[in-house]
Amino acid sequence: MQLRVFTEPQQGATYDDLLRVARTAEDAGFDAFFRSDHLARIGAGDPGPGSTEAWLTLGGIARETSRIRLGTLVTSATFRLPGLLAIAVAQVDQMSGGRVELGLGSGWYEREHEAYGVPFPSVGERFDRLEEQFEIVTGLWSTPPGTRYSFNGQHYTLTDAPALPKPVQQPRPPLIVGGKGARRTPMLAARFADEYNVAFEGPEVCRRQFDRVRAACEESGRDPRSLTFSVAQTVAVGRDDAEARRRLEATGSSADDLRDGHGVVGTVSEVVDQLGPFAELGVSRVYCQVLDLGDLDHVELLGGDLAAQI
C-alpha cells in the first residue's frame, strides 16, 4: 500500500506553506503531493490568507521539486473550460518533467461558486459537462502532432484546435475519478480513469463503490484490474498517544468521528491496523489528508515510520 500527501490549502495556506510541505514530503520518500481545488474555505473558521489557484501552485512546485508526483484531488469541472484545462495540465507536466496527475470531478461546493461568480448548474448538467471535459482533455492530448482536434458537444464546441501543448507523459498523464455516485461516477471511472478514489468513507462504503466500478468496467469490456483503487483519509498519527491526541485536535474532529470512516488516528501501529481493512478491499494507495500544514514532523513521521510498516 502506497501513501501520498494530500493538502487542503483553501483552509488557509500560502504557496510557501505548500512548497514546504511538498519538499518535506519529497525528502521523506512520499510518491506524490496532492492538493484540493477549492476557491473558499469549507466550514467555519478563519480562512487565513485564502485559497490558492491549484494549477498555478502546482506549476510553481513543479519547478522547485525534482521527483515527487503532483496532482489535484480533484479539479472542479465548473472552474475551467476544458480546452484551457488541457493546456494548463500539459504545461505543468512539461514544467515537472512528466510528474503530473489530473483528478477531475463535477464540483460540489456551491458557496465557493457564489462567492466568486462561477456558474453552478444542476447535478445532472455538472455531470454532463464533466463527461464532455474528459472527452475533450483526452482528445486534445491524444491528437497526433500536426493535426487538428474538433468536438461538438452539448456544452462545449472546439473547432480545429491545434491540440497543443502536449504533455510529456504518453499517452497522457494519469486521470483520477472520485466520488460515491451510484451510476455515472462508475461509468466515468470505467471509461476514462486510471485510478478511482473514495474520500473520507469507511470500508463498507468503499466496498460498495469499488464493486460498482468493477461492474462498470466489466460491462464496458475493461479489465477492472487495470484500475488503481485508492482512498483518502484524514490522518492524525503520533509516536505516542499524547502526540496523536495533539494532532487530532488540529483536525477539529473527534477520534470517534475519524474512526467512523473519515480518517485514521492513533499511534503508528494503531493506524496500520485501521488501514488493514482497506488493503483487504484492494486499495493500493492512500491519500493522507494533512490538515496542519505547519506540522512538518507529522509529514516526516508518515513518510518514515508509517510508510515502512505499511
mmCIF file of C-alpha atoms in Angstrom:
data_model
loop_
_atom_site.group_PDB
_atom_site.id
_atom_site.type_symbol
_atom_site.label_atom_id
_atom_site.label_comp_id
_atom_site.label_asym_id
_atom_site.label_seq_id
_atom_site.Cartn_x
_atom_site.Cartn_y
_atom_site.Cartn_z
ATOM 1 C CA MET A 1 0.000 0.000 0.000
ATOM 2 C CA GLN A 2 1.416 3.351 -1.088
ATOM 3 C CA LEU A 3 0.986 6.598 0.872
ATOM 4 C CA ARG A 4 0.552 10.065 -0.650
ATOM 5 C CA VAL A 5 0.278 13.510 0.952
ATOM 6 C CA PHE A 6 -2.998 15.362 0.378
ATOM 7 C CA THR A 7 -3.457 19.006 1.423
ATOM 8 C CA GLU A 8 -6.447 21.359 1.720
ATOM 9 C CA PRO A 9 -4.958 24.835 1.149
ATOM 10 C CA GLN A 10 -8.355 26.559 0.952
ATOM 11 C CA GLN A 11 -8.482 26.151 4.735
ATOM 12 C CA GLY A 12 -5.693 28.717 4.972
ATOM 13 C CA ALA A 13 -2.279 28.263 3.357
ATOM 14 C CA THR A 14 0.098 30.251 1.203
ATOM 15 C CA TYR A 15 2.170 28.998 -1.707
ATOM 16 C CA ASP A 16 5.214 28.972 0.584
ATOM 17 C CA ASP A 17 3.323 26.774 3.073
ATOM 18 C CA LEU A 18 2.517 24.292 0.339
ATOM 19 C CA LEU A 19 6.039 24.318 -1.050
ATOM 20 C CA ARG A 20 7.464 23.472 2.382
ATOM 21 C CA VAL A 21 5.082 20.522 2.708
ATOM 22 C CA ALA A 22 5.841 19.315 -0.830
ATOM 23 C CA ARG A 23 9.601 19.471 -0.269
ATOM 24 C CA THR A 24 9.278 17.733 3.093
ATOM 25 C CA ALA A 25 7.120 15.033 1.509
ATOM 26 C CA GLU A 26 9.676 14.542 -1.263
ATOM 27 C CA ASP A 27 12.549 14.297 1.233
ATOM 28 C CA ALA A 28 10.501 11.873 3.366
ATOM 29 C CA GLY A 29 10.129 9.497 0.431
ATOM 30 C CA PHE A 30 6.497 10.087 -0.482
ATOM 31 C CA ASP A 31 5.483 9.215 -4.014
ATOM 32 C CA ALA A 32 3.187 12.214 -4.519
ATOM 33 C CA PHE A 33 1.985 15.566 -3.225
ATOM 34 C CA PHE A 34 -1.651 16.396 -3.981
ATOM 35 C CA ARG A 35 -3.850 19.368 -3.231
ATOM 36 C CA SER A 36 -7.558 20.090 -3.336
ATOM 37 C CA ASP A 37 -9.000 22.562 -5.857
ATOM 38 C CA HIS A 38 -11.277 24.952 -3.968
ATOM 39 C CA LEU A 39 -11.818 28.715 -4.040
ATOM 40 C CA ALA A 40 -13.004 29.261 -0.456
ATOM 41 C CA ARG A 41 -12.684 27.746 2.992
ATOM 42 C CA ILE A 42 -15.067 24.884 3.718
ATOM 43 C CA GLY A 43 -16.878 25.292 7.024
ATOM 44 C CA ALA A 44 -16.458 27.884 9.746
ATOM 45 C CA GLY A 45 -13.155 29.362 10.771
ATOM 46 C CA ASP A 46 -10.515 31.861 9.773
ATOM 47 C CA PRO A 47 -9.569 31.393 6.096
ATOM 48 C CA GLY A 48 -6.182 32.951 6.813
ATOM 49 C CA PRO A 49 -4.543 34.060 3.571
ATOM 50 C CA GLY A 50 -7.299 32.492 1.483
ATOM 51 C CA SER A 51 -7.064 29.813 -1.146
ATOM 52 C CA THR A 52 -4.514 29.492 -3.929
ATOM 53 C CA GLU A 53 -5.056 28.604 -7.579
ATOM 54 C CA ALA A 54 -4.438 24.879 -7.916
ATOM 55 C CA TRP A 55 -2.597 24.568 -11.219
ATOM 56 C CA LEU A 56 -0.648 27.790 -10.762
ATOM 57 C CA THR A 57 0.538 26.421 -7.420
ATOM 58 C CA LEU A 58 1.483 23.046 -8.879
ATOM 59 C CA GLY A 59 3.392 24.725 -11.695
ATOM 60 C CA GLY A 60 5.497 26.582 -9.141
ATOM 61 C CA ILE A 61 6.083 23.470 -7.046
ATOM 62 C CA ALA A 62 6.990 21.541 -10.212
ATOM 63 C CA ARG A 63 9.985 23.841 -10.713
ATOM 64 C CA GLU A 64 11.114 23.565 -7.094
ATOM 65 C CA THR A 65 10.961 19.786 -6.676
ATOM 66 C CA SER A 66 12.605 17.025 -8.651
ATOM 67 C CA ARG A 67 10.951 13.645 -8.049
ATOM 68 C CA ILE A 68 7.587 13.808 -6.311
ATOM 69 C CA ARG A 69 4.454 13.482 -8.424
ATOM 70 C CA LEU A 70 1.921 16.336 -8.348
ATOM 71 C CA GLY A 71 -1.832 16.451 -8.789
ATOM 72 C CA THR A 72 -5.320 17.511 -7.747
ATOM 73 C CA LEU A 73 -7.916 15.615 -5.782
ATOM 74 C CA VAL A 74 -9.902 16.903 -7.531
ATOM 75 C CA THR A 75 -10.106 19.766 -10.018
ATOM 76 C CA SER A 76 -13.675 21.008 -10.436
ATOM 77 C CA ALA A 77 -15.021 20.912 -13.989
ATOM 78 C CA THR A 78 -17.007 24.071 -13.201
ATOM 79 C CA PHE A 79 -13.851 26.143 -12.691
ATOM 80 C CA ARG A 80 -12.231 25.903 -16.125
ATOM 81 C CA LEU A 81 -13.043 25.445 -19.786
ATOM 82 C CA PRO A 82 -11.782 22.016 -20.846
ATOM 83 C CA GLY A 83 -9.503 23.292 -23.601
ATOM 84 C CA LEU A 84 -7.756 25.663 -21.198
ATOM 85 C CA LEU A 85 -7.536 22.935 -18.560
ATOM 86 C CA ALA A 86 -5.826 20.610 -21.060
ATOM 87 C CA ILE A 87 -3.291 23.333 -21.842
ATOM 88 C CA ALA A 88 -2.611 24.115 -18.164
ATOM 89 C CA VAL A 89 -2.126 20.491 -17.132
ATOM 90 C CA ALA A 90 0.056 19.718 -20.156
ATOM 91 C CA GLN A 91 2.220 22.740 -19.380
ATOM 92 C CA VAL A 92 2.669 21.748 -15.722
ATOM 93 C CA ASP A 93 3.516 18.243 -16.915
ATOM 94 C CA GLN A 94 6.255 19.779 -19.066
ATOM 95 C CA MET A 95 7.431 22.006 -16.205
ATOM 96 C CA SER A 96 7.708 18.963 -13.926
ATOM 97 C CA GLY A 97 9.354 16.661 -16.439
ATOM 98 C CA GLY A 98 6.308 14.384 -16.572
ATOM 99 C CA ARG A 99 5.129 14.159 -12.948
ATOM 100 C CA VAL A 100 1.511 15.342 -13.179
ATOM 101 C CA GLU A 101 -1.754 13.523 -12.437
ATOM 102 C CA LEU A 102 -5.204 15.022 -13.016
ATOM 103 C CA GLY A 103 -8.105 14.327 -10.727
ATOM 104 C CA LEU A 104 -11.269 15.760 -12.270
ATOM 105 C CA GLY A 105 -14.736 15.987 -10.738
ATOM 106 C CA SER A 106 -18.090 17.671 -11.213
ATOM 107 C CA GLY A 107 -17.764 20.213 -8.377
ATOM 108 C CA TRP A 108 -19.976 20.239 -5.286
ATOM 109 C CA TYR A 109 -19.365 23.258 -3.019
ATOM 110 C CA GLU A 110 -21.986 25.779 -4.090
ATOM 111 C CA ARG A 111 -20.837 28.509 -1.687
ATOM 112 C CA GLU A 112 -17.470 28.991 -3.401
ATOM 113 C CA HIS A 113 -19.191 29.338 -6.762
ATOM 114 C CA GLU A 114 -21.458 32.037 -5.358
ATOM 115 C CA ALA A 115 -18.516 33.831 -3.753
ATOM 116 C CA TYR A 116 -16.515 34.136 -6.963
ATOM 117 C CA GLY A 117 -19.241 34.342 -9.576
ATOM 118 C CA VAL A 118 -18.756 30.862 -11.023
ATOM 119 C CA PRO A 119 -21.897 29.281 -12.514
ATOM 120 C CA PHE A 120 -23.149 26.280 -10.550
ATOM 121 C CA PRO A 121 -25.610 24.286 -12.674
ATOM 122 C CA SER A 122 -27.686 21.312 -11.586
ATOM 123 C CA VAL A 123 -26.094 17.992 -10.652
ATOM 124 C CA GLY A 124 -27.157 16.457 -13.953
ATOM 125 C CA GLU A 125 -25.661 19.261 -16.001
ATOM 126 C CA ARG A 126 -22.455 19.222 -13.988
ATOM 127 C CA PHE A 127 -22.014 15.532 -14.750
ATOM 128 C CA ASP A 128 -22.818 16.146 -18.422
ATOM 129 C CA ARG A 129 -20.120 18.808 -18.506
ATOM 130 C CA LEU A 130 -17.691 16.561 -16.638
ATOM 131 C CA GLU A 131 -18.112 13.780 -19.177
ATOM 132 C CA GLU A 132 -17.514 16.200 -22.052
ATOM 133 C CA GLN A 133 -14.462 17.592 -20.285
ATOM 134 C CA PHE A 134 -12.939 14.124 -20.014
ATOM 135 C CA GLU A 135 -13.607 13.563 -23.703
ATOM 136 C CA ILE A 136 -12.070 16.898 -24.685
ATOM 137 C CA VAL A 137 -8.989 16.739 -22.458
ATOM 138 C CA THR A 138 -8.123 13.209 -23.532
ATOM 139 C CA GLY A 139 -8.971 14.043 -27.140
ATOM 140 C CA LEU A 140 -6.672 17.063 -27.217
ATOM 141 C CA TRP A 141 -3.803 15.159 -25.631
ATOM 142 C CA SER A 142 -4.150 12.160 -27.964
ATOM 143 C CA THR A 143 -4.439 14.135 -31.212
ATOM 144 C CA PRO A 144 -1.308 13.426 -33.304
ATOM 145 C CA PRO A 145 1.073 16.393 -33.630
ATOM 146 C CA GLY A 146 0.432 18.394 -36.764
ATOM 147 C CA THR A 147 -3.262 17.524 -36.888
ATOM 148 C CA ARG A 148 -6.334 19.295 -35.521
ATOM 149 C CA TYR A 149 -8.985 18.361 -32.975
ATOM 150 C CA SER A 150 -12.678 19.258 -33.103
ATOM 151 C CA PHE A 151 -15.514 18.448 -30.731
ATOM 152 C CA ASN A 152 -19.208 19.269 -30.916
ATOM 153 C CA GLY A 153 -20.986 18.550 -27.658
ATOM 154 C CA GLN A 154 -23.998 19.796 -25.772
ATOM 155 C CA HIS A 155 -21.949 22.199 -23.641
ATOM 156 C CA TYR A 156 -18.605 22.662 -25.418
ATOM 157 C CA THR A 157 -17.586 23.098 -29.042
ATOM 158 C CA LEU A 158 -13.975 23.085 -30.245
ATOM 159 C CA THR A 159 -13.143 23.767 -33.890
ATOM 160 C CA ASP A 160 -9.793 22.833 -35.455
ATOM 161 C CA ALA A 161 -7.840 23.172 -32.211
ATOM 162 C CA PRO A 162 -4.088 22.707 -32.713
ATOM 163 C CA ALA A 163 -4.175 20.440 -29.643
ATOM 164 C CA LEU A 164 -1.005 21.923 -28.187
ATOM 165 C CA PRO A 165 0.940 21.803 -25.972
ATOM 166 C CA LYS A 166 1.324 18.073 -25.428
ATOM 167 C CA PRO A 167 2.089 16.594 -22.011
ATOM 168 C CA VAL A 168 5.409 14.843 -21.505
ATOM 169 C CA GLN A 169 3.748 11.645 -20.289
ATOM 170 C CA GLN A 170 2.442 9.455 -23.066
ATOM 171 C CA PRO A 171 -0.138 8.525 -23.987
ATOM 172 C CA ARG A 172 -1.236 11.068 -21.313
ATOM 173 C CA PRO A 173 -0.957 11.909 -17.619
ATOM 174 C CA PRO A 174 -2.899 9.577 -15.305
ATOM 175 C CA LEU A 175 -6.547 10.508 -14.723
ATOM 176 C CA ILE A 176 -8.355 10.098 -11.397
ATOM 177 C CA VAL A 177 -12.127 9.848 -10.928
ATOM 178 C CA GLY A 178 -13.550 10.097 -7.425
ATOM 179 C CA GLY A 179 -16.885 10.161 -5.699
ATOM 180 C CA LYS A 180 -19.720 7.988 -4.454
ATOM 181 C CA GLY A 181 -22.251 8.246 -7.265
ATOM 182 C CA ALA A 182 -24.115 5.045 -7.971
ATOM 183 C CA ARG A 183 -24.349 5.226 -11.775
ATOM 184 C CA ARG A 184 -22.474 7.933 -13.651
ATOM 185 C CA THR A 185 -19.375 8.010 -11.467
ATOM 186 C CA PRO A 186 -18.629 4.293 -12.021
ATOM 187 C CA MET A 187 -19.280 4.732 -15.746
ATOM 188 C CA LEU A 188 -16.843 7.633 -15.973
ATOM 189 C CA ALA A 189 -14.237 5.721 -13.979
ATOM 190 C CA ALA A 190 -14.535 2.683 -16.231
ATOM 191 C CA ARG A 191 -14.317 4.806 -19.365
ATOM 192 C CA PHE A 192 -11.623 7.354 -18.537
ATOM 193 C CA ALA A 193 -9.835 6.738 -15.248
ATOM 194 C CA ASP A 194 -6.516 5.204 -14.392
ATOM 195 C CA GLU A 195 -7.463 5.461 -10.719
ATOM 196 C CA TYR A 196 -10.704 5.512 -8.763
ATOM 197 C CA ASN A 197 -10.798 7.209 -5.365
ATOM 198 C CA VAL A 198 -13.270 7.266 -2.466
ATOM 199 C CA ALA A 199 -12.623 10.014 0.072
ATOM 200 C CA PHE A 200 -13.395 10.028 3.795
ATOM 201 C CA GLU A 201 -15.527 6.899 3.985
ATOM 202 C CA GLY A 202 -15.185 3.628 5.845
ATOM 203 C CA PRO A 203 -14.507 0.195 4.365
ATOM 204 C CA GLU A 204 -18.154 -0.729 3.821
ATOM 205 C CA VAL A 205 -18.921 2.342 1.692
ATOM 206 C CA CYS A 206 -15.677 1.778 -0.212
ATOM 207 C CA ARG A 207 -16.555 -1.860 -0.822
ATOM 208 C CA ARG A 208 -19.911 -0.909 -2.322
ATOM 209 C CA GLN A 209 -18.371 1.740 -4.568
ATOM 210 C CA PHE A 210 -15.499 -0.449 -5.705
ATOM 211 C CA ASP A 211 -17.989 -3.191 -6.618
ATOM 212 C CA ARG A 212 -19.957 -0.701 -8.720
ATOM 213 C CA VAL A 213 -16.838 0.459 -10.535
ATOM 214 C CA ARG A 214 -15.643 -3.098 -11.155
ATOM 215 C CA ALA A 215 -19.073 -3.970 -12.545
ATOM 216 C CA ALA A 216 -18.985 -0.913 -14.824
ATOM 217 C CA CYS A 217 -15.556 -1.973 -16.077
ATOM 218 C CA GLU A 218 -16.788 -5.461 -16.880
ATOM 219 C CA GLU A 219 -19.870 -4.108 -18.650
ATOM 220 C CA SER A 220 -17.669 -1.914 -20.836
ATOM 221 C CA GLY A 221 -15.213 -4.710 -21.603
ATOM 222 C CA ARG A 222 -12.420 -3.315 -19.433
ATOM 223 C CA ASP A 223 -10.406 -5.439 -17.033
ATOM 224 C CA PRO A 224 -11.074 -3.979 -13.536
ATOM 225 C CA ARG A 225 -7.539 -4.950 -12.584
ATOM 226 C CA SER A 226 -6.265 -2.205 -14.898
ATOM 227 C CA LEU A 227 -7.691 0.388 -12.486
ATOM 228 C CA THR A 228 -5.961 1.552 -9.304
ATOM 229 C CA PHE A 229 -8.294 1.768 -6.285
ATOM 230 C CA SER A 230 -7.492 4.392 -3.657
ATOM 231 C CA VAL A 231 -8.928 6.140 -0.619
ATOM 232 C CA ALA A 232 -8.364 9.486 1.096
ATOM 233 C CA GLN A 233 -8.345 9.628 4.881
ATOM 234 C CA THR A 234 -7.723 12.406 7.379
ATOM 235 C CA VAL A 235 -4.679 11.393 9.424
ATOM 236 C CA ALA A 236 -3.621 12.157 12.991
ATOM 237 C CA VAL A 237 -0.662 9.917 13.777
ATOM 238 C CA GLY A 238 1.783 10.153 16.665
ATOM 239 C CA ARG A 239 4.749 8.315 18.078
ATOM 240 C CA ASP A 240 2.736 8.031 21.287
ATOM 241 C CA ASP A 241 -0.812 8.701 22.473
ATOM 242 C CA ALA A 242 -0.099 12.289 23.520
ATOM 243 C CA GLU A 243 1.330 13.221 20.127
ATOM 244 C CA ALA A 244 -1.595 11.559 18.363
ATOM 245 C CA ARG A 245 -4.080 13.495 20.556
ATOM 246 C CA ARG A 246 -2.335 16.773 19.769
ATOM 247 C CA ARG A 247 -2.594 16.111 16.058
ATOM 248 C CA LEU A 248 -6.193 15.012 16.421
ATOM 249 C CA GLU A 249 -7.037 18.387 17.987
ATOM 250 C CA ALA A 250 -5.541 20.108 14.947
ATOM 251 C CA THR A 251 -8.063 18.338 12.683
ATOM 252 C CA GLY A 252 -11.048 19.799 14.537
ATOM 253 C CA SER A 253 -12.631 16.341 14.730
ATOM 254 C CA SER A 254 -13.058 13.784 17.469
ATOM 255 C CA ALA A 255 -11.428 10.380 17.468
ATOM 256 C CA ASP A 256 -14.852 8.779 17.048
ATOM 257 C CA ASP A 257 -15.581 10.942 14.002
ATOM 258 C CA LEU A 258 -12.351 9.933 12.313
ATOM 259 C CA ARG A 259 -12.639 6.260 13.169
ATOM 260 C CA ASP A 260 -16.200 6.307 11.856
ATOM 261 C CA GLY A 261 -14.774 6.342 8.355
ATOM 262 C CA HIS A 262 -13.427 9.841 7.836
ATOM 263 C CA GLY A 263 -9.886 9.114 8.901
ATOM 264 C CA VAL A 264 -7.344 7.267 10.983
ATOM 265 C CA VAL A 265 -5.964 8.306 14.367
ATOM 266 C CA GLY A 266 -3.532 6.898 16.879
ATOM 267 C CA THR A 267 -0.016 5.583 17.110
ATOM 268 C CA VAL A 268 1.720 4.182 14.053
ATOM 269 C CA SER A 269 0.825 0.589 14.897
ATOM 270 C CA GLU A 270 -2.815 1.519 15.575
ATOM 271 C CA VAL A 271 -3.112 3.320 12.242
ATOM 272 C CA VAL A 272 -1.575 0.363 10.414
ATOM 273 C CA ASP A 273 -4.358 -1.783 11.873
ATOM 274 C CA GLN A 274 -7.002 0.777 10.851
ATOM 275 C CA LEU A 275 -5.759 0.774 7.263
ATOM 276 C CA GLY A 276 -5.756 -3.014 7.069
ATOM 277 C CA PRO A 277 -9.434 -3.389 6.037
ATOM 278 C CA PHE A 278 -8.850 -1.041 3.093
ATOM 279 C CA ALA A 279 -5.970 -3.192 1.884
ATOM 280 C CA GLU A 280 -8.275 -6.211 2.011
ATOM 281 C CA LEU A 281 -10.623 -4.389 -0.402
ATOM 282 C CA GLY A 282 -7.855 -3.979 -2.957
ATOM 283 C CA VAL A 283 -6.835 -0.427 -2.035
ATOM 284 C CA SER A 284 -3.242 0.095 -3.123
ATOM 285 C CA ARG A 285 -2.965 3.834 -2.465
ATOM 286 C CA VAL A 286 -3.926 6.038 0.489
ATOM 287 C CA TYR A 287 -4.037 9.849 0.320
ATOM 288 C CA CYS A 288 -3.134 11.104 3.792
ATOM 289 C CA GLN A 289 -5.048 14.341 4.368
ATOM 290 C CA VAL A 290 -2.727 16.504 6.464
ATOM 291 C CA LEU A 291 -4.637 19.498 7.824
ATOM 292 C CA ASP A 292 -1.948 21.212 9.921
ATOM 293 C CA LEU A 293 0.472 22.265 7.191
ATOM 294 C CA GLY A 294 2.859 23.751 9.735
ATOM 295 C CA ASP A 295 3.446 20.338 11.340
ATOM 296 C CA LEU A 296 6.209 19.078 9.062
ATOM 297 C CA ASP A 297 7.239 16.487 11.659
ATOM 298 C CA HIS A 298 3.871 14.816 11.031
ATOM 299 C CA VAL A 299 4.677 14.532 7.322
ATOM 300 C CA GLU A 300 8.092 13.054 8.143
ATOM 301 C CA LEU A 301 6.531 10.509 10.509
ATOM 302 C CA LEU A 302 4.002 9.439 7.878
ATOM 303 C CA GLY A 303 6.658 9.065 5.199
ATOM 304 C CA GLY A 304 9.038 7.301 7.540
ATOM 305 C CA ASP A 305 7.652 5.062 10.288
ATOM 306 C CA LEU A 306 4.133 4.638 8.921
ATOM 307 C CA ALA A 307 5.180 4.055 5.315
ATOM 308 C CA ALA A 308 7.748 1.487 6.437
ATOM 309 C CA GLN A 309 5.107 -0.548 8.294
ATOM 310 C CA ILE A 310 2.518 -0.200 5.541
#
